[in-house]
Amino acid sequence: LARAERAVGILLVGLLLGWLGGGCANLAAPAEAEMYQVSTLQAIVEGVYDGVIPVGELRRHGDFGIGTFHGLDGELVMVDGFLAQVKGDGAVVVPLDTMTTPLACVTWFAPGRTVPVPAGMNLAGFTAWLDGELGNLNLPYAVRVRGDFRRVKTRSVPAQRKPYPRLAEVTATQAVFELAATRGDIVGFRLPGYFGGINLPGYHLHYLNDAHTQGGHLLDVETGDGVVVEIQALRRLSLILPEGGDFATAELSGDKSAELRKAEQ
Ligand SMILES: [Zn+2]
């Protein structure tokens, strides 16, 4: 696959977010919960869809997360170490470890808090409510919402061929799936605004049902009874960037927030 064509450049940012506000003592603290990110969402907006690392390597950095696959071949969801590929037609398959990812965010999920979620909330209501529960919105969080949902609306995208179109062109033709009375996990991240150059500030969530037959990038939801959200604050970031390929020449300095939100929400 594409991996053989390219050396992978590894930039370990090792950004100790706590250091900024808490003093140097944090540098000596034991391993903080780490968010491990492959490439940047802004590169995906620009159509940089070539895989950067194999998903087998991704598994070494977490058991929980979201992303996509080489050529934008569907949505990646990882829950409890189970890695799913939600294809463009909605089919859920287990990808080979040799498949590569051009964009992913994973962590070893170890939630510090579990909070009951009110029933009957849509995605906008849920995220506003969860912001209030989180309190400190200047840290990134991994969140897992478990239970019964009255309704889940997801999307996925079909694999693209070179020359790759921009993300907005792909999502304009995305397949949307409306799931009713479904039980499963919403997994993803809530990122502070200062992540805006490398990712999407706010919530980015994917869904996988318990039967591992349905899922995708979450567009909307209606929570049912007995839903809980598990929350993990993250204080360390590793960012793995492509060494070359399309990434080398992509225009990544401009503000892509409007195009990004349109494509992801
Ligand atoms: Zn997504």
XYZ file of N, CA and C and ligand atoms in Angstrom:
796
model
N 0.828 -1.207 0.000
C 0.000 0.000 0.000
C 0.863 1.257 0.000
N 0.247 2.369 0.261
C 0.946 3.641 0.133
C 2.093 3.792 1.118
N 2.022 2.999 2.179
C 3.033 3.184 3.211
C 4.436 2.929 2.690
N 4.529 1.950 1.784
C 5.837 1.587 1.264
C 6.449 2.727 0.462
N 5.612 3.598 -0.015
C 6.099 4.666 -0.890
C 6.638 5.850 -0.087
N 6.496 5.777 1.166
C 6.739 7.012 1.904
C 7.324 6.707 3.270
N 8.327 7.459 3.586
C 8.822 7.361 4.953
C 7.894 8.180 5.843
N 7.725 7.712 7.013
C 6.821 8.419 7.910
C 7.622 9.317 8.835
N 7.306 10.573 8.797
C 7.964 11.504 9.694
C 7.205 11.574 10.999
N 7.899 11.455 12.028
C 7.230 11.462 13.327
C 7.630 12.715 14.092
N 6.650 13.497 14.366
C 6.878 14.683 15.176
C 6.182 14.467 16.503
N 6.970 14.222 17.504
C 6.382 14.016 18.822
C 6.306 15.369 19.502
N 5.131 15.910 19.497
C 4.974 17.232 20.076
C 5.174 17.164 21.585
N 4.652 16.101 22.211
C 4.826 15.990 23.653
C 4.390 17.239 24.365
N 3.280 17.738 23.933
C 2.823 19.019 24.456
C 2.161 18.788 25.798
N 2.856 19.153 26.829
C 2.295 18.993 28.171
C 1.430 20.196 28.458
N 0.135 19.997 28.199
C -0.766 21.136 28.322
C -0.742 21.680 29.748
N -0.599 20.776 30.703
C -0.589 21.213 32.084
C 0.590 22.113 32.401
N 1.681 21.931 31.662
C 2.878 22.711 31.890
C 2.614 24.197 31.704
N 1.725 24.499 30.748
C 1.437 25.894 30.440
C 0.852 26.600 31.657
N 0.046 25.879 32.404
C -0.622 26.539 33.506
C -0.182 26.052 34.872
N 0.492 24.921 34.916
C 0.732 24.304 36.215
C 2.181 24.271 36.667
N 3.082 24.780 35.880
C 4.479 24.778 36.311
C 5.224 23.546 35.847
N 6.531 23.606 35.979
C 7.399 22.573 35.431
C 7.278 21.240 36.146
N 6.722 21.234 37.333
C 6.633 19.998 38.099
C 5.885 18.919 37.323
N 4.964 19.337 36.475
C 4.178 18.367 35.719
C 5.026 17.543 34.760
N 6.174 18.067 34.373
C 7.035 17.337 33.440
C 7.481 16.013 34.033
N 7.551 15.957 35.351
C 8.029 14.743 35.994
C 6.889 13.802 36.367
N 5.655 14.209 36.090
C 4.503 13.400 36.476
C 4.466 12.126 35.646
N 3.849 11.061 36.148
C 3.708 9.838 35.362
C 2.826 10.077 34.143
N 2.908 9.175 33.195
C 2.274 9.329 31.895
C 0.855 9.897 31.980
N 0.657 11.086 31.470
C -0.668 11.659 31.384
C -1.430 10.998 30.248
N -2.743 11.052 30.350
C -3.570 10.547 29.264
C -3.222 11.311 27.990
N -2.941 10.556 26.943
C -2.429 11.155 25.722
C -3.420 11.024 24.576
N -3.549 12.104 23.833
C -4.264 12.062 22.568
C -3.217 11.889 21.469
N -3.401 10.838 20.667
C -2.453 10.519 19.604
C -3.144 10.817 18.281
N -2.658 11.835 17.580
C -3.322 12.281 16.356
C -2.437 12.057 15.140
N -3.022 11.491 14.094
C -2.344 11.296 12.819
C -2.758 12.402 11.856
N -1.811 13.172 11.376
C -2.000 14.272 10.443
C -2.955 15.322 11.020
N -3.512 16.165 10.146
C -4.405 17.223 10.626
C -5.700 17.201 9.823
N -6.767 17.639 10.460
C -8.054 17.685 9.764
C -8.010 18.707 8.627
N -7.196 19.739 8.795
C -7.065 20.753 7.745
C -6.443 20.147 6.483
N -5.543 19.178 6.649
C -4.975 18.487 5.482
C -6.061 17.679 4.772
N -6.964 17.076 5.553
C -8.073 16.326 4.960
C -8.996 17.264 4.184
N -9.255 18.442 4.732
C -10.074 19.436 4.018
C -9.488 19.716 2.641
N -8.147 19.711 2.555
C -7.446 20.014 1.306
C -7.307 18.794 0.389
N -7.843 17.644 0.815
C -7.788 16.464 -0.041
C -6.529 15.633 0.112
N -5.859 15.728 1.256
C -4.666 14.914 1.516
C -5.130 13.612 2.171
N -5.465 12.613 1.329
C -6.116 11.393 1.821
C -5.213 10.162 1.826
N -3.930 10.321 1.462
C -3.050 9.149 1.477
C -2.743 8.736 2.912
N -2.765 7.434 3.164
C -2.512 6.916 4.499
C -1.124 7.284 5.000
N -1.013 7.502 6.307
C 0.247 7.919 6.933
C 0.863 6.781 7.735
N 0.035 6.071 8.500
C 0.515 4.899 9.244
C -0.536 3.795 9.136
N -0.120 2.525 9.288
C -1.103 1.433 9.274
C -1.955 1.468 10.551
N -3.192 0.980 10.445
C -4.045 0.979 11.633
C -3.496 0.024 12.697
N -2.683 -0.951 12.276
C -2.022 -1.812 13.253
C -1.116 -1.008 14.173
N -0.472 0.018 13.605
C 0.365 0.924 14.407
C -0.514 1.800 15.303
N -1.665 2.210 14.753
C -2.601 3.023 15.538
C -3.014 2.288 16.814
N -3.192 0.984 16.690
C -3.604 0.170 17.847
C -2.592 0.212 18.978
N -1.329 0.529 18.659
C -0.302 0.596 19.693
C -0.418 1.878 20.515
N -1.303 2.791 20.072
C -1.410 4.087 20.746
C -2.779 4.325 21.356
N -3.650 3.343 21.300
C -4.938 3.532 21.941
C -5.906 2.417 21.622
N -6.999 2.402 22.398
C -8.062 1.413 22.188
C -9.394 2.086 21.908
N -9.321 3.391 21.606
C -10.527 4.204 21.518
C -10.244 5.366 20.578
N -11.138 5.629 19.641
C -10.899 6.802 18.821
C -11.693 6.829 17.531
N -11.341 7.806 16.703
C -12.051 8.049 15.447
C -11.044 8.407 14.356
N -11.512 8.349 13.114
C -10.637 8.714 12.015
C -11.232 8.281 10.690
N -10.341 8.134 9.703
C -10.759 7.638 8.395
C -9.629 6.767 7.840
N -9.789 6.308 6.600
C -8.845 5.366 6.000
C -8.261 5.934 4.714
N -7.189 5.285 4.249
C -6.523 5.688 3.010
C -7.551 5.932 1.895
N -7.453 7.080 1.250
C -8.390 7.406 0.174
C -9.758 7.830 0.683
N -9.852 8.109 1.995
C -11.129 8.509 2.611
C -12.169 7.382 2.489
N -11.671 6.147 2.686
C -12.501 4.957 2.491
C -13.326 4.646 3.742
N -14.273 5.536 4.052
C -15.185 5.291 5.161
C -14.732 5.927 6.468
N -15.509 5.653 7.514
C -15.268 6.253 8.826
C -14.649 5.209 9.753
N -13.677 5.644 10.540
C -13.003 4.763 11.503
C -13.598 4.999 12.881
N -13.960 3.899 13.546
C -14.442 3.972 14.934
C -13.739 2.884 15.730
N -13.149 3.257 16.860
C -12.528 2.254 17.732
C -13.123 2.380 19.129
N -13.665 1.256 19.624
C -14.263 1.201 20.959
C -13.773 -0.059 21.647
N -13.242 0.092 22.872
C -12.734 -1.062 23.626
C -11.757 -1.884 22.785
N -10.978 -1.235 21.935
C -10.003 -1.934 21.115
C -10.570 -2.575 19.861
N -11.901 -2.521 19.706
C -12.512 -3.053 18.482
C -12.481 -1.954 17.426
N -11.797 -2.236 16.329
C -11.628 -1.237 15.281
C -12.566 -1.537 14.120
N -13.443 -0.599 13.806
C -14.441 -0.791 12.756
C -14.222 0.211 11.630
N -14.543 -0.251 10.416
C -14.553 0.613 9.237
C -15.986 0.672 8.733
N -16.594 1.857 8.801
C -17.942 2.045 8.277
C -17.799 2.535 6.844
N -18.054 1.641 5.903
C -17.817 1.933 4.492
C -18.838 2.959 3.968
N -18.577 3.440 2.782
C -19.434 4.460 2.184
C -20.872 4.023 2.001
N -21.102 2.708 1.870
C -22.473 2.209 1.723
C -23.091 1.833 3.070
N -22.369 2.105 4.157
C -22.902 1.834 5.487
C -22.490 0.495 6.069
N -21.921 -0.383 5.244
C -21.477 -1.689 5.750
C -20.340 -1.492 6.745
N -20.363 -2.278 7.826
C -19.308 -2.201 8.838
C -18.419 -3.433 8.703
N -17.129 -3.202 8.515
C -16.172 -4.297 8.383
C -15.007 -4.043 9.331
N -14.237 -5.119 9.592
C -13.012 -4.987 10.389
C -11.856 -4.855 9.412
N -11.160 -3.726 9.421
C -10.086 -3.522 8.445
C -8.852 -4.347 8.799
N -8.081 -4.687 7.779
C -6.780 -5.320 8.011
C -5.861 -4.340 8.735
N -4.975 -4.867 9.565
C -4.028 -4.005 10.276
C -3.082 -3.285 9.316
N -2.965 -3.795 8.087
C -2.072 -3.155 7.114
C -2.724 -1.981 6.397
N -4.038 -1.829 6.552
C -4.684 -0.644 5.973
C -4.126 0.588 6.662
N -4.011 1.672 5.914
C -3.417 2.879 6.505
C -4.482 3.938 6.748
N -4.130 4.880 7.604
C -5.033 5.986 7.913
C -4.358 7.326 7.635
N -5.068 8.245 6.974
C -4.539 9.587 6.751
C -4.939 10.554 7.861
N -5.853 10.122 8.739
C -6.322 10.997 9.827
C -6.962 10.126 10.899
N -6.474 10.261 12.100
C -7.068 9.520 13.207
C -6.692 10.199 14.513
N -7.510 9.955 15.516
C -7.287 10.455 16.875
C -7.632 9.313 17.817
N -6.668 8.859 18.599
C -6.949 7.748 19.513
C -6.362 8.054 20.890
N -6.827 7.294 21.873
C -6.278 7.366 23.222
C -6.528 6.034 23.908
N -5.800 5.812 25.009
C -6.151 4.696 25.888
C -7.246 5.215 26.803
N -8.458 4.723 26.581
C -9.595 5.332 27.256
C -9.703 4.838 28.688
N -9.601 5.777 29.612
C -9.721 5.469 31.044
C -10.486 6.616 31.683
N -11.814 6.561 31.581
C -12.608 7.726 32.004
C -12.484 8.002 33.497
N -12.428 9.293 33.807
C -12.365 9.693 35.198
C -13.737 9.936 35.797
N -14.726 10.158 34.931
C -16.083 10.457 35.409
C -17.101 9.771 34.517
N -18.208 9.376 35.131
C -19.358 8.870 34.386
C -20.579 9.658 34.852
N -21.315 10.215 33.890
C -22.436 11.095 34.226
C -23.685 10.614 33.474
N -24.825 10.489 34.149
C -26.068 10.136 33.448
C -26.469 11.251 32.476
N -26.959 10.858 31.311
C -27.339 11.833 30.273
C -28.867 11.936 30.233
N -29.419 13.139 30.285
C -30.874 13.288 30.177
C -31.389 12.693 28.867
N -32.575 12.099 28.921
C -33.192 11.538 27.714
C -33.789 12.653 26.863
N -33.925 12.355 25.575
C -34.641 13.258 24.669
C -33.825 14.408 24.124
N -32.493 14.347 24.283
C -31.671 15.444 23.772
C -31.166 15.145 22.370
N -31.155 16.181 21.534
C -30.512 16.046 20.224
C -29.029 16.393 20.370
N -28.286 16.371 19.266
C -26.836 16.550 19.359
C -26.478 17.940 19.883
N -27.160 18.973 19.388
C -26.853 20.333 19.839
C -27.157 20.477 21.330
N -28.290 19.921 21.761
C -28.652 19.990 23.171
C -27.683 19.205 24.034
N -27.307 18.029 23.547
C -26.387 17.176 24.304
C -25.020 17.838 24.472
N -24.485 18.403 23.386
C -23.137 18.967 23.476
C -23.125 20.228 24.349
N -24.205 21.011 24.294
C -24.287 22.191 25.170
C -24.363 21.746 26.630
N -25.162 20.716 26.875
C -25.270 20.168 28.238
C -23.928 19.621 28.716
N -23.228 18.886 27.844
C -21.955 18.277 28.240
C -20.888 19.341 28.489
N -20.897 20.414 27.698
C -19.972 21.522 27.967
C -20.115 21.999 29.409
N -21.354 22.092 29.876
C -21.594 22.518 31.247
C -21.064 21.519 32.261
N -21.173 20.236 31.946
C -20.655 19.195 32.840
C -19.130 19.190 32.877
N -18.495 19.483 31.752
C -17.034 19.426 31.678
C -16.393 20.535 32.505
N -17.005 21.713 32.475
C -16.453 22.819 33.257
C -15.230 23.437 32.618
N -14.074 22.808 32.748
C -12.838 23.320 32.168
C -12.796 22.984 30.679
N -13.112 23.965 29.842
C -13.162 23.724 28.399
C -11.828 24.019 27.718
N -10.793 24.244 28.505
C -9.471 24.488 27.927
C -8.614 23.230 27.861
N -9.192 22.092 28.231
C -8.520 20.810 28.028
C -9.267 20.023 26.961
N -8.548 19.186 26.194
C -9.244 18.233 25.329
C -9.822 17.095 26.172
N -10.916 16.509 25.674
C -11.543 15.382 26.360
C -11.841 14.262 25.365
N -11.687 13.043 25.841
C -12.258 11.895 25.141
C -13.600 11.615 25.796
N -14.636 11.401 24.987
C -15.968 11.135 25.541
C -16.569 9.903 24.881
N -17.256 9.127 25.703
C -17.948 7.925 25.225
C -19.364 7.952 25.783
N -20.338 7.939 24.896
C -21.739 7.997 25.295
C -22.329 6.625 25.012
N -22.794 5.964 26.067
C -23.212 4.568 25.933
C -24.686 4.422 26.253
N -25.345 3.545 25.488
C -26.714 3.211 25.867
C -27.660 3.156 24.691
N -28.926 3.408 25.004
C -29.996 3.310 24.011
C -30.313 4.692 23.448
N -30.355 4.745 22.135
C -30.667 5.997 21.450
C -31.951 5.818 20.653
N -32.842 6.795 20.780
C -34.096 6.705 20.030
C -33.822 6.875 18.539
N -32.786 7.643 18.239
C -32.497 7.963 16.854
C -31.026 8.329 16.759
N -30.363 7.841 15.740
C -28.981 8.234 15.456
C -28.875 8.484 13.958
N -28.305 9.630 13.614
C -28.103 9.982 12.199
C -26.598 10.041 11.943
N -26.133 9.217 11.013
C -24.708 9.181 10.713
C -24.476 9.379 9.223
N -23.209 9.549 8.887
C -22.847 9.574 7.474
C -21.551 8.810 7.289
N -21.330 8.382 6.048
C -20.023 7.877 5.673
C -19.725 8.340 4.253
N -18.484 8.119 3.850
C -18.045 8.599 2.540
C -17.376 7.452 1.780
N -17.529 7.436 0.455
C -16.908 6.374 -0.342
C -15.437 6.657 -0.635
N -14.690 5.596 -0.888
C -13.263 5.727 -1.206
C -13.071 6.617 -2.435
N -12.045 7.448 -2.392
C -11.745 8.384 -3.466
C -10.498 7.946 -4.226
N -10.445 8.351 -5.482
C -9.262 8.081 -6.310
C -8.568 9.388 -6.662
N -7.282 9.289 -6.909
C -6.516 10.476 -7.310
C -6.855 10.883 -8.734
N -6.865 12.175 -9.051
C -6.581 13.276 -8.117
C -7.733 13.472 -7.126
N -7.400 13.489 -5.864
C -8.424 13.567 -4.828
C -9.178 14.899 -4.866
N -10.516 14.833 -4.768
C -11.291 16.070 -4.615
C -11.168 16.604 -3.184
N -11.490 17.864 -3.000
C -11.495 18.432 -1.649
C -12.596 17.768 -0.823
N -12.456 17.838 0.493
C -13.406 17.174 1.381
C -14.842 17.655 1.147
N -15.013 18.954 0.931
C -16.364 19.503 0.768
C -17.063 18.884 -0.453
N -16.277 18.573 -1.488
C -16.875 17.944 -2.673
C -17.307 16.515 -2.374
N -16.551 15.840 -1.533
C -16.890 14.451 -1.175
C -18.129 14.418 -0.285
N -18.131 15.272 0.737
C -19.242 15.225 1.697
C -20.541 15.739 1.073
N -20.435 16.472 -0.015
C -21.647 16.926 -0.696
C -22.451 15.740 -1.218
N -21.794 14.605 -1.426
C -22.485 13.415 -1.927
C -22.466 12.279 -0.908
N -22.240 12.606 0.375
C -22.134 11.582 1.414
C -23.452 10.820 1.563
N -23.331 9.569 1.982
C -24.515 8.774 2.308
C -24.885 9.032 3.758
N -26.174 9.276 4.002
C -26.656 9.544 5.359
C -27.516 8.368 5.803
N -27.315 7.937 7.040
C -28.038 6.784 7.586
C -28.842 7.212 8.804
N -30.118 6.887 8.787
C -31.003 7.194 9.923
C -31.289 5.894 10.657
N -30.775 5.782 11.864
C -30.962 4.578 12.665
C -31.996 4.884 13.753
N -32.947 3.978 13.914
C -33.967 4.151 14.952
C -33.784 3.077 16.012
N -34.061 3.450 17.277
C -33.988 2.502 18.396
C -32.732 1.657 18.304
N -31.607 2.306 18.506
C -30.320 1.628 18.358
C -29.538 1.731 19.659
N -28.784 0.676 19.960
C -27.977 0.640 21.179
C -26.514 0.561 20.789
N -25.695 1.410 21.403
C -24.288 1.398 21.045
C -23.488 2.474 21.734
N -22.398 2.878 21.073
C -21.459 3.845 21.635
C -21.235 5.001 20.677
N -21.335 6.201 21.215
C -20.860 7.400 20.526
C -19.486 7.695 21.109
N -18.469 7.737 20.264
C -17.109 7.964 20.763
C -16.467 9.121 20.012
N -15.612 9.834 20.712
C -14.901 10.916 20.047
C -14.274 11.868 21.038
N -14.116 13.111 20.583
C -13.323 14.080 21.328
C -14.009 15.437 21.348
N -13.735 16.166 22.419
C -14.120 17.578 22.489
C -12.831 18.378 22.646
N -12.543 19.228 21.663
C -11.265 19.927 21.635
C -11.464 21.423 21.846
N -10.535 22.060 22.566
C -10.608 23.505 22.774
C -10.355 24.264 21.467
N -10.732 25.538 21.459
C -10.588 26.361 20.263
C -9.167 26.465 19.754
N -8.190 26.359 20.651
C -6.797 26.527 20.211
C -6.282 25.346 19.404
N -7.098 24.283 19.246
C -6.749 23.184 18.336
C -7.120 23.516 16.881
N -7.645 24.720 16.665
C -8.216 25.073 15.369
C -7.299 24.945 14.174
N -5.990 24.958 14.365
C -5.088 24.822 13.234
C -4.806 23.391 12.827
N -5.116 22.451 13.725
C -4.785 21.050 13.447
C -5.978 20.121 13.523
N -7.130 20.634 13.977
C -8.287 19.763 14.154
C -9.535 20.633 14.235
N -10.635 20.007 14.627
C -11.916 20.699 14.701
C -12.215 21.049 16.158
N -12.210 22.346 16.509
C -12.610 22.703 17.868
C -14.052 22.260 18.125
N -14.337 21.909 19.371
C -15.663 21.398 19.691
C -15.692 19.889 19.574
N -16.886 19.349 19.313
C -17.067 17.901 19.337
C -16.912 17.278 17.961
N -16.222 16.154 17.913
C -16.155 15.310 16.719
C -16.434 13.891 17.199
N -17.591 13.344 16.798
C -18.079 12.089 17.353
C -18.440 11.105 16.246
N -18.135 9.834 16.492
C -18.558 8.762 15.590
C -19.416 7.778 16.382
N -20.177 6.960 15.661
C -21.084 6.009 16.315
C -20.803 4.590 15.842
N -20.941 3.639 16.765
C -20.908 2.214 16.413
C -21.934 1.500 17.288
N -22.841 0.762 16.662
C -23.834 0.043 17.469
C -23.211 -1.192 18.105
N -23.892 -1.723 19.108
C -23.347 -2.864 19.854
C -23.146 -4.089 18.970
N -23.986 -4.235 17.955
C -23.884 -5.392 17.061
C -22.774 -5.223 16.019
N -22.150 -4.047 16.016
C -21.088 -3.751 15.043
C -21.587 -3.895 13.604
N -22.810 -3.441 13.370
C -23.376 -3.523 12.024
C -23.745 -2.148 11.451
N -23.749 -1.131 12.305
C -24.120 0.208 11.847
C -23.278 1.251 12.573
N -23.051 2.368 11.889
C -22.273 3.427 12.530
C -21.944 4.532 11.556
N -20.880 5.274 11.881
C -20.435 6.355 11.007
C -20.167 7.630 11.776
N -19.922 8.693 11.022
C -19.685 10.022 11.576
C -21.018 10.582 12.063
N -21.085 10.964 13.327
C -22.364 11.350 13.937
C -22.817 12.729 13.470
N -24.034 12.781 12.927
C -24.622 14.054 12.506
C -25.684 14.528 13.483
N -26.421 13.582 14.084
C -27.445 13.961 15.064
C -27.828 12.728 15.873
N -28.523 12.960 16.956
C -28.891 11.881 17.867
C -30.120 12.311 18.640
N -30.860 11.336 19.162
C -31.837 11.620 20.215
C -31.585 10.587 21.308
N -31.195 11.090 22.481
C -30.834 10.176 23.564
C -32.074 9.490 24.117
N -31.881 8.247 24.550
C -32.953 7.503 25.190
C -32.768 7.477 26.700
N -33.446 6.552 27.356
C -33.344 6.428 28.809
C -32.088 5.638 29.172
N -31.481 6.013 30.280
C -30.364 5.238 30.820
C -29.031 5.443 30.131
N -28.931 6.484 29.320
C -27.658 6.764 28.632
C -26.670 7.390 29.628
N -25.405 6.995 29.533
C -24.365 7.633 30.350
C -23.243 8.124 29.448
N -22.562 9.169 29.913
C -21.367 9.626 29.209
C -20.167 9.427 30.118
N -19.115 8.845 29.562
C -17.851 8.667 30.268
C -16.869 9.701 29.731
N -16.159 10.330 30.648
C -15.340 11.498 30.303
C -13.903 11.288 30.757
N -12.974 11.568 29.844
C -11.548 11.503 30.192
C -10.854 12.775 29.724
N -10.272 13.506 30.669
C -9.472 14.670 30.295
C -8.127 14.194 29.747
N -7.625 14.899 28.732
C -6.360 14.524 28.087
C -5.363 15.666 28.269
N -4.136 15.316 28.646
C -3.176 16.388 28.953
C -1.899 16.289 28.142
N -1.863 15.357 27.198
C -0.653 15.220 26.384
C -1.092 14.957 24.952
N -0.340 15.512 24.008
C -0.680 15.353 22.592
C 0.533 14.851 21.820
N 0.344 13.770 21.069
C 1.340 13.358 20.084
C 0.748 13.565 18.704
N 1.474 14.242 17.860
C 0.996 14.555 16.521
C 1.961 13.943 15.512
N 1.444 13.036 14.683
C 2.267 12.341 13.700
C 1.932 12.906 12.329
N 2.922 13.499 11.680
C 2.655 14.182 10.412
C 3.248 13.417 9.235
N 2.583 13.490 8.071
C 3.158 12.884 6.863
C 4.465 13.599 6.515
N 5.466 12.836 6.079
C 6.738 13.460 5.754
C 6.708 14.143 4.389
N 5.943 13.562 3.479
C 5.942 14.129 2.124
C 4.592 13.951 1.476
N 4.597 13.547 0.200
C 3.345 13.352 -0.514
C 2.597 14.661 -0.675
N 1.272 14.573 -0.779
C 0.449 15.763 -0.990
C 0.547 16.746 0.172
N 0.873 16.205 1.359
C 0.967 17.061 2.538
C 2.029 18.137 2.358
N 3.086 17.790 1.614
C 4.221 18.699 1.468
C 3.835 19.979 0.735
N 2.860 19.880 -0.165
C 2.517 21.043 -0.990
C 1.128 21.596 -0.698
N 0.369 20.952 0.198
C -0.982 21.435 0.513
C -0.913 22.795 1.199
N -1.903 23.623 0.921
C -1.987 24.939 1.557
C -2.685 24.768 2.901
N -1.921 24.831 3.977
C -2.461 24.492 5.297
C -2.473 25.676 6.258
N -2.152 26.866 5.761
C -1.998 27.984 6.694
C -3.255 28.819 6.852
N -4.183 28.715 5.909
C -5.356 29.576 5.980
C -6.377 29.098 7.001
N -7.393 29.905 7.248
C -8.476 29.542 8.160
C -9.503 28.708 7.399
N -9.605 27.449 7.765
C -10.501 26.536 7.054
C -11.722 26.178 7.890
N -11.967 26.949 8.955
C -12.998 26.541 9.908
C -14.384 26.471 9.265
N -14.703 27.416 8.384
C -16.041 27.427 7.797
C -16.236 26.209 6.902
N -15.248 25.920 6.050
C -15.335 24.770 5.155
C -15.334 23.470 5.954
N -14.571 23.478 7.043
C -14.469 22.285 7.875
C -15.796 21.977 8.560
N -16.417 22.996 9.113
C -17.693 22.783 9.803
C -18.773 22.324 8.833
N -18.738 22.880 7.639
C -19.712 22.500 6.636
C -19.554 21.015 6.283
N -18.300 20.587 6.210
C -18.042 19.197 5.815
C -18.327 18.214 6.940
N -18.174 18.647 8.182
C -18.240 17.696 9.298
C -19.552 17.784 10.069
N -20.397 18.775 9.795
C -21.611 18.904 10.603
C -22.881 18.948 9.767
Zn -15.805 12.110 11.550
